[in-house]
Short mmCIF file of N, CA and C in Angstrom, two decimals:
data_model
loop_
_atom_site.label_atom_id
_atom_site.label_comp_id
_atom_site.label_asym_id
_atom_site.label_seq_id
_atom_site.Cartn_x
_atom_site.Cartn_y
_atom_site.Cartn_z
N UNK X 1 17.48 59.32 22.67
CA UNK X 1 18.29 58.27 22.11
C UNK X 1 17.42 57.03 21.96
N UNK X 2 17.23 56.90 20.71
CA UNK X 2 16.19 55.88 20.49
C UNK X 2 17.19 54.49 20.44
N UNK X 3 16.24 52.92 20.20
CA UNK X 3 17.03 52.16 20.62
C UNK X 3 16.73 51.13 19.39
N UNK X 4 17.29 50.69 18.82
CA UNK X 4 16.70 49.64 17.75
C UNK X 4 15.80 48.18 18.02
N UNK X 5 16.33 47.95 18.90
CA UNK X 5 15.22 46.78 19.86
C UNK X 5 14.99 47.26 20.99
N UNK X 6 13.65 47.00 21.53
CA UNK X 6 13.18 47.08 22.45
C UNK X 6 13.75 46.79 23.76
N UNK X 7 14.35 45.20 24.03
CA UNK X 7 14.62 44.70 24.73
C UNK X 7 16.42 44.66 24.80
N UNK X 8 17.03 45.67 24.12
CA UNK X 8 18.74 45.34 24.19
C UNK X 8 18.91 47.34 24.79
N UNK X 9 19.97 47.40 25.70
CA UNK X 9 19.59 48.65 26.34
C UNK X 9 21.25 48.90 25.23
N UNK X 10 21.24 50.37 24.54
CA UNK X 10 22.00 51.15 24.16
C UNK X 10 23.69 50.92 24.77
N UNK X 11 24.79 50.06 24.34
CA UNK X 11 25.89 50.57 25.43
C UNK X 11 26.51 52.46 25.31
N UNK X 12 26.35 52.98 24.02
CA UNK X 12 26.71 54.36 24.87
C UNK X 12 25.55 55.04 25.37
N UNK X 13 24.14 54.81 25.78
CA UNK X 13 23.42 54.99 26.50
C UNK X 13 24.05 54.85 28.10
N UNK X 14 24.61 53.75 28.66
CA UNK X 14 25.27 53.92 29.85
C UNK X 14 26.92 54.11 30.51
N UNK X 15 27.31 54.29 29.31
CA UNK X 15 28.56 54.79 29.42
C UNK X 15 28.37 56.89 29.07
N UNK X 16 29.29 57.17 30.10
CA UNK X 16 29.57 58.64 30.07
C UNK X 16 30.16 58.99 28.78
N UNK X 17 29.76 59.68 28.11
CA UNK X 17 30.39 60.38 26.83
C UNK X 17 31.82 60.33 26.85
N UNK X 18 32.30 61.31 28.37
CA UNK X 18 33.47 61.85 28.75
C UNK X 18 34.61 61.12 29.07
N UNK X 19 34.42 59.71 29.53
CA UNK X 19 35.44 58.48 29.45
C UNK X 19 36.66 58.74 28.55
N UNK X 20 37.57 58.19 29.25
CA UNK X 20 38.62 58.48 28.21
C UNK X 20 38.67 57.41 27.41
N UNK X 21 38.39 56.24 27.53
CA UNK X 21 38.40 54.98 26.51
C UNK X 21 36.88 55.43 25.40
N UNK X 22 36.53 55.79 25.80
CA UNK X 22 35.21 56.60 24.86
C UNK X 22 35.43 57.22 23.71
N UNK X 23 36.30 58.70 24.43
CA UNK X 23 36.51 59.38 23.78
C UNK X 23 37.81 58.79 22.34
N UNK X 24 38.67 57.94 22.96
CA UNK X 24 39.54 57.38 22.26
C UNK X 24 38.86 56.46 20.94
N UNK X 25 38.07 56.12 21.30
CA UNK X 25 36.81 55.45 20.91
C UNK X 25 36.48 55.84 19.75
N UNK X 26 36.21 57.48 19.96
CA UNK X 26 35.47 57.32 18.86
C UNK X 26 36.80 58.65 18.16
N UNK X 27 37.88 58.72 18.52
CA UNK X 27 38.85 59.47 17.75
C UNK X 27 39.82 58.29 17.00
N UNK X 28 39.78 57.02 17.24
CA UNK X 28 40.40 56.45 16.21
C UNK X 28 40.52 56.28 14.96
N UNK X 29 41.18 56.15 14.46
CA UNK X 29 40.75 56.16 12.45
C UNK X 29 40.34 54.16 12.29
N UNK X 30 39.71 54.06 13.08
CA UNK X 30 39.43 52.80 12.53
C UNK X 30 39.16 51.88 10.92
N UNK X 31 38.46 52.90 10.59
CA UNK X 31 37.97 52.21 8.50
C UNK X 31 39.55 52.30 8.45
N UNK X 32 40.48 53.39 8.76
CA UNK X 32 42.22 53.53 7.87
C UNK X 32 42.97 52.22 8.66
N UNK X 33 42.34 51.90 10.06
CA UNK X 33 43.44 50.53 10.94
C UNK X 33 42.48 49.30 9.97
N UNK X 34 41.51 49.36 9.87
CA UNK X 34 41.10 48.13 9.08
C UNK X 34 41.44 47.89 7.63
N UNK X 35 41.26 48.73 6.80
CA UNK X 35 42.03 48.61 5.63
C UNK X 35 43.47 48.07 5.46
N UNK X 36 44.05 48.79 6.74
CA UNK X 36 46.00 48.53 6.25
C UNK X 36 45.75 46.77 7.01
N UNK X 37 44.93 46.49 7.86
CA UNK X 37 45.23 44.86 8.34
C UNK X 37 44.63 43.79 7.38
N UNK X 38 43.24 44.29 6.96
CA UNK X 38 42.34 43.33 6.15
C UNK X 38 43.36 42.34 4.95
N UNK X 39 44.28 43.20 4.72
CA UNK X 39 44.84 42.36 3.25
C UNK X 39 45.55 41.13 4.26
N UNK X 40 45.85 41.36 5.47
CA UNK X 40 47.16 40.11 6.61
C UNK X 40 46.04 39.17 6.67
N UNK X 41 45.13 39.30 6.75
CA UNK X 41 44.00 38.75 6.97
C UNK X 41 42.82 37.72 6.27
N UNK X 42 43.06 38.15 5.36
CA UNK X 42 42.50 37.84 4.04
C UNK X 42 42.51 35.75 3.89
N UNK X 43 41.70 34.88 3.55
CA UNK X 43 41.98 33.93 2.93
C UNK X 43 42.90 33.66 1.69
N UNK X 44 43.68 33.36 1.72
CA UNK X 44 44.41 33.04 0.57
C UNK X 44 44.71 31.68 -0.09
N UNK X 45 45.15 31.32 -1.47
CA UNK X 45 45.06 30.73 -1.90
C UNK X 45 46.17 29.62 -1.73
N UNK X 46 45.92 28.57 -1.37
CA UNK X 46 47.53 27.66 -1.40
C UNK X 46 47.63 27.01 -2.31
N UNK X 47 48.85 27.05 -2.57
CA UNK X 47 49.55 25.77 -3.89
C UNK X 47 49.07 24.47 -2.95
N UNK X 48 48.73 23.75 -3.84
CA UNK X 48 48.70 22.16 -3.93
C UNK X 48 49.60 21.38 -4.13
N UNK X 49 49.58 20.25 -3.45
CA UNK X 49 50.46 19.42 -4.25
C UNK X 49 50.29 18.16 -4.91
N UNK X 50 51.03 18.09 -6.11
CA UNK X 50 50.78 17.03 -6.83
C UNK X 50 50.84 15.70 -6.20
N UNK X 51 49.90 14.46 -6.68
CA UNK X 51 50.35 13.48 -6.65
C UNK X 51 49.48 12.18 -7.30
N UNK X 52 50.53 11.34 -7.29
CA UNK X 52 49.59 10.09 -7.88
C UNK X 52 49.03 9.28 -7.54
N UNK X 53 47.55 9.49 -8.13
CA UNK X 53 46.96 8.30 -7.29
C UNK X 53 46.10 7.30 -8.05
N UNK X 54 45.74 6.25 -7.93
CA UNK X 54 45.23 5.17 -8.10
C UNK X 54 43.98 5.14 -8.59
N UNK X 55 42.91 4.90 -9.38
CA UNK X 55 41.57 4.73 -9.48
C UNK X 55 41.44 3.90 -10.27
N UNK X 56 40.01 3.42 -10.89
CA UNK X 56 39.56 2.09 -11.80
C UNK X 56 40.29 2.61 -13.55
N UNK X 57 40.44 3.54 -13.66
CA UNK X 57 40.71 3.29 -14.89
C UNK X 57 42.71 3.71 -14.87
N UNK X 58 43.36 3.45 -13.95
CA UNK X 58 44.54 3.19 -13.72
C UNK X 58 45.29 4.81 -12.86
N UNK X 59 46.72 4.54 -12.64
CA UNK X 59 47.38 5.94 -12.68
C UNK X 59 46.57 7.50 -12.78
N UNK X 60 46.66 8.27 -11.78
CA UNK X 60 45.70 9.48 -12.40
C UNK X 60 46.78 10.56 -11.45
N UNK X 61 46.96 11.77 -11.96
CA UNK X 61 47.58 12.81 -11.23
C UNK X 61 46.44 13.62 -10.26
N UNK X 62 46.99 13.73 -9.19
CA UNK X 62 45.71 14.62 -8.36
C UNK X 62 46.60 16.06 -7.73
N UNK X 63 45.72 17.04 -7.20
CA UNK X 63 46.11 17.94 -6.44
C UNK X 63 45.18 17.94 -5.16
N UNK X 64 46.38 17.97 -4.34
CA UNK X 64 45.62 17.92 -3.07
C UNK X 64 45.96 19.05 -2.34
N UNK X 65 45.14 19.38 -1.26
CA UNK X 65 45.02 20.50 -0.46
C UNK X 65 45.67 21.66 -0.84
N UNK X 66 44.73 21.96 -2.12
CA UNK X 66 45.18 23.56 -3.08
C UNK X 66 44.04 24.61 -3.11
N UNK X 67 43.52 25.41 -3.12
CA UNK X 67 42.71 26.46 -3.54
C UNK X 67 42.71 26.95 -1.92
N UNK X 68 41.57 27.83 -1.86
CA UNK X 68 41.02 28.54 -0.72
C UNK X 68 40.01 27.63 0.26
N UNK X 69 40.52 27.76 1.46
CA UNK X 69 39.67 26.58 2.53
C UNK X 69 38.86 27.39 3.08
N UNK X 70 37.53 27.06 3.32
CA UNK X 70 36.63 27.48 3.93
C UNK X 70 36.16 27.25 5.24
N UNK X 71 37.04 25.96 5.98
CA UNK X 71 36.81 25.40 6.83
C UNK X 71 36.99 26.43 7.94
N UNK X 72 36.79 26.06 9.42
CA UNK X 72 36.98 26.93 10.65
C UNK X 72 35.77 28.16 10.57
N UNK X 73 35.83 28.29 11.74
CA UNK X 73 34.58 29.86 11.85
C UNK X 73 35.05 30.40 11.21
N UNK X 74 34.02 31.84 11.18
CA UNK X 74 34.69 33.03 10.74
C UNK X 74 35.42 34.39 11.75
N UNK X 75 36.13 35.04 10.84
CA UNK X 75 36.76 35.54 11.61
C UNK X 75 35.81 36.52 12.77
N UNK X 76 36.50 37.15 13.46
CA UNK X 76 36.08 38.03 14.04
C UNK X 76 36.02 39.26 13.88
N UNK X 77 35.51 40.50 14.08
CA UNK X 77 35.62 41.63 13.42
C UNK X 77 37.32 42.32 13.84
N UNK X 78 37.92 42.97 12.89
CA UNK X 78 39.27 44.08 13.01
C UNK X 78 39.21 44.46 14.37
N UNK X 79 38.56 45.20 13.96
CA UNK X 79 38.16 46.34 15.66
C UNK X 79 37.88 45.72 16.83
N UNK X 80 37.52 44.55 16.82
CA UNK X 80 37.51 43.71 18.45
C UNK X 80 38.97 43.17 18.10
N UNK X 81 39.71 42.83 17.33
CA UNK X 81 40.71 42.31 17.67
C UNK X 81 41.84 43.24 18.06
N UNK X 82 41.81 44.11 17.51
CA UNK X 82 42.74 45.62 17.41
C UNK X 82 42.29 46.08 18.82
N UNK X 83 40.79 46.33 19.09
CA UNK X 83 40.89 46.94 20.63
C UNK X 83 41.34 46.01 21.84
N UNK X 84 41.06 44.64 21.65
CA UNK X 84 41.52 43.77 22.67
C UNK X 84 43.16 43.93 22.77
N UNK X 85 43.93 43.95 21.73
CA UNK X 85 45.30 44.12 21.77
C UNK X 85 46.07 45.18 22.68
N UNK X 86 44.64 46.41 22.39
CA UNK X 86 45.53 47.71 23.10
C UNK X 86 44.99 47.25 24.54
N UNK X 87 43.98 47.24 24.52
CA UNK X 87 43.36 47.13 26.19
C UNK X 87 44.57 45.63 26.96
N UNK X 88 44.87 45.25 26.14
CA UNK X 88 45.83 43.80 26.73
C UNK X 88 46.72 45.01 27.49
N UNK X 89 47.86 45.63 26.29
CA UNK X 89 49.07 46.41 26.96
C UNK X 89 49.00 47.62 27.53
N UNK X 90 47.58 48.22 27.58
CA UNK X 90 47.29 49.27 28.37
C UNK X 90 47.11 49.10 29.39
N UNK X 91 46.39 47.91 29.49
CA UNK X 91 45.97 47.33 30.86
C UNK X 91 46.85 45.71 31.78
N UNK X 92 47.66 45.89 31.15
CA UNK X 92 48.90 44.71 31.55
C UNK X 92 48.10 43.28 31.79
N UNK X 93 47.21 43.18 30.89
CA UNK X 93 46.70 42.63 31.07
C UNK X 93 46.94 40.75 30.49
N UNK X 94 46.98 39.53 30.80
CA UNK X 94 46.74 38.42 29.86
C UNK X 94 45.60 38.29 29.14
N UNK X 95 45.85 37.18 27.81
CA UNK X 95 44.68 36.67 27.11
C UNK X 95 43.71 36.62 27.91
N UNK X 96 43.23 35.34 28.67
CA UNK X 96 42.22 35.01 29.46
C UNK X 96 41.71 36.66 30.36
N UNK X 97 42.37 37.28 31.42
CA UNK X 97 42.00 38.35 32.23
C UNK X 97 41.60 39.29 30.97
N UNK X 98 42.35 39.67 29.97
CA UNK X 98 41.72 40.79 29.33
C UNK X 98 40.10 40.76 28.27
N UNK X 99 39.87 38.87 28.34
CA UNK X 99 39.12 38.63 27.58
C UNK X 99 37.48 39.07 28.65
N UNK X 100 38.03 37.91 30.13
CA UNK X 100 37.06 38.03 31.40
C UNK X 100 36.32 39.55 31.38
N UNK X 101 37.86 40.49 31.87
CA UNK X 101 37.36 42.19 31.81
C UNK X 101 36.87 42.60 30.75
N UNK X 102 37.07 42.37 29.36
CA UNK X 102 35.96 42.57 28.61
C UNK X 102 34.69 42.35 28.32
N UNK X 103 34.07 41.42 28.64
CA UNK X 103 32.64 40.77 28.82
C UNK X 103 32.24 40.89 30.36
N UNK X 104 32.82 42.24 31.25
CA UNK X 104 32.17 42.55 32.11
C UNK X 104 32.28 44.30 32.05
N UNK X 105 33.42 44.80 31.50
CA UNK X 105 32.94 46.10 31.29
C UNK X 105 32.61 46.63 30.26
N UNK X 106 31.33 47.29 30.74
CA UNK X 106 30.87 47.98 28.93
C UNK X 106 31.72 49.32 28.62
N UNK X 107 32.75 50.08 29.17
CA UNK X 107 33.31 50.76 28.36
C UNK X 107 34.18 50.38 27.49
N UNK X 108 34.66 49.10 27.75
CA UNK X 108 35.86 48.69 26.93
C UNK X 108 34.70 47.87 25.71
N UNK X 109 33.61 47.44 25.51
CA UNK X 109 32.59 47.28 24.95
C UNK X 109 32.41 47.93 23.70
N UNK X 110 32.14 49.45 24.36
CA UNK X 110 31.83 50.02 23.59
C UNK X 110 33.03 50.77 22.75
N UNK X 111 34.61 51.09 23.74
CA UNK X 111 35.45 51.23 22.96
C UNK X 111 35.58 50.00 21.27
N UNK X 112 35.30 48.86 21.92
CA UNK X 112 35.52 47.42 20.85
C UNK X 112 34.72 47.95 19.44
N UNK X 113 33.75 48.70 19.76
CA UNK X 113 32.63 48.82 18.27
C UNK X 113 31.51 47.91 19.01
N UNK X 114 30.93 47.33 19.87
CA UNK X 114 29.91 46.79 20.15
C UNK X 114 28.86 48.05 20.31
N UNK X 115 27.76 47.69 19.99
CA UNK X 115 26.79 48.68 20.14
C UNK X 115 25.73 48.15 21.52
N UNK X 116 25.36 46.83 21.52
CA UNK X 116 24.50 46.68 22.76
C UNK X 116 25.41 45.57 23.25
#
């Protein structure tokens, strides 16, 4: 099992094949759960609204806060958000505790789609 960097160690290198979050892992239809969410997801376009405003050569109509905003990060990937959800109610877990237990166990890691 070769490794693409040198210095980042494989996560299913130390996770057991046989795990059941593993195996679940890699029997999900994930590309089919990302497709049906991507469109909820999507940036979309907002109506604007009109109004009038003022400048040097008198009266002028404007639109304000209309098209697609680019502002805020970007999102995060489907599959970390989709696996955090199940691992929440599988594992009775809250936001904060299920976020903690994730950035300490690498099976739920590697269930997420993380590779190192």
């Amino acid at each position: 099992m070769a490794t693409d960097d040198f210095f980042r160690a494989r996560l299913d290198g130390m996770v057991d094949p046989r795990h059941p979050l593993a195996v679940l892992g890699r029997r999900m239809p994930w590309s089919e759960i990302e497709a049906s969410l991507a469109p909820l997801f999507a940036r979309k376009a907002r109506m604007g609204k009109s109004r009038e405003d003022a400048d040097m050569f008198g009266p002028t109509l404007v639109v304000a806060a209309g098209g697609v905003s680019r502002a805020g990060r970007p999102r995060l990937p489907i599959r970390l958000m989709v696996s955090l959800l199940y691992l929440k109610h599988a594992f009775n877990e809250s936001d904060e505790s299920v976020v903690e237990r994730w950035s300490e166990n690498v099976v739920w890691q590697l269930f997420s789609g993380m590779e190192y």
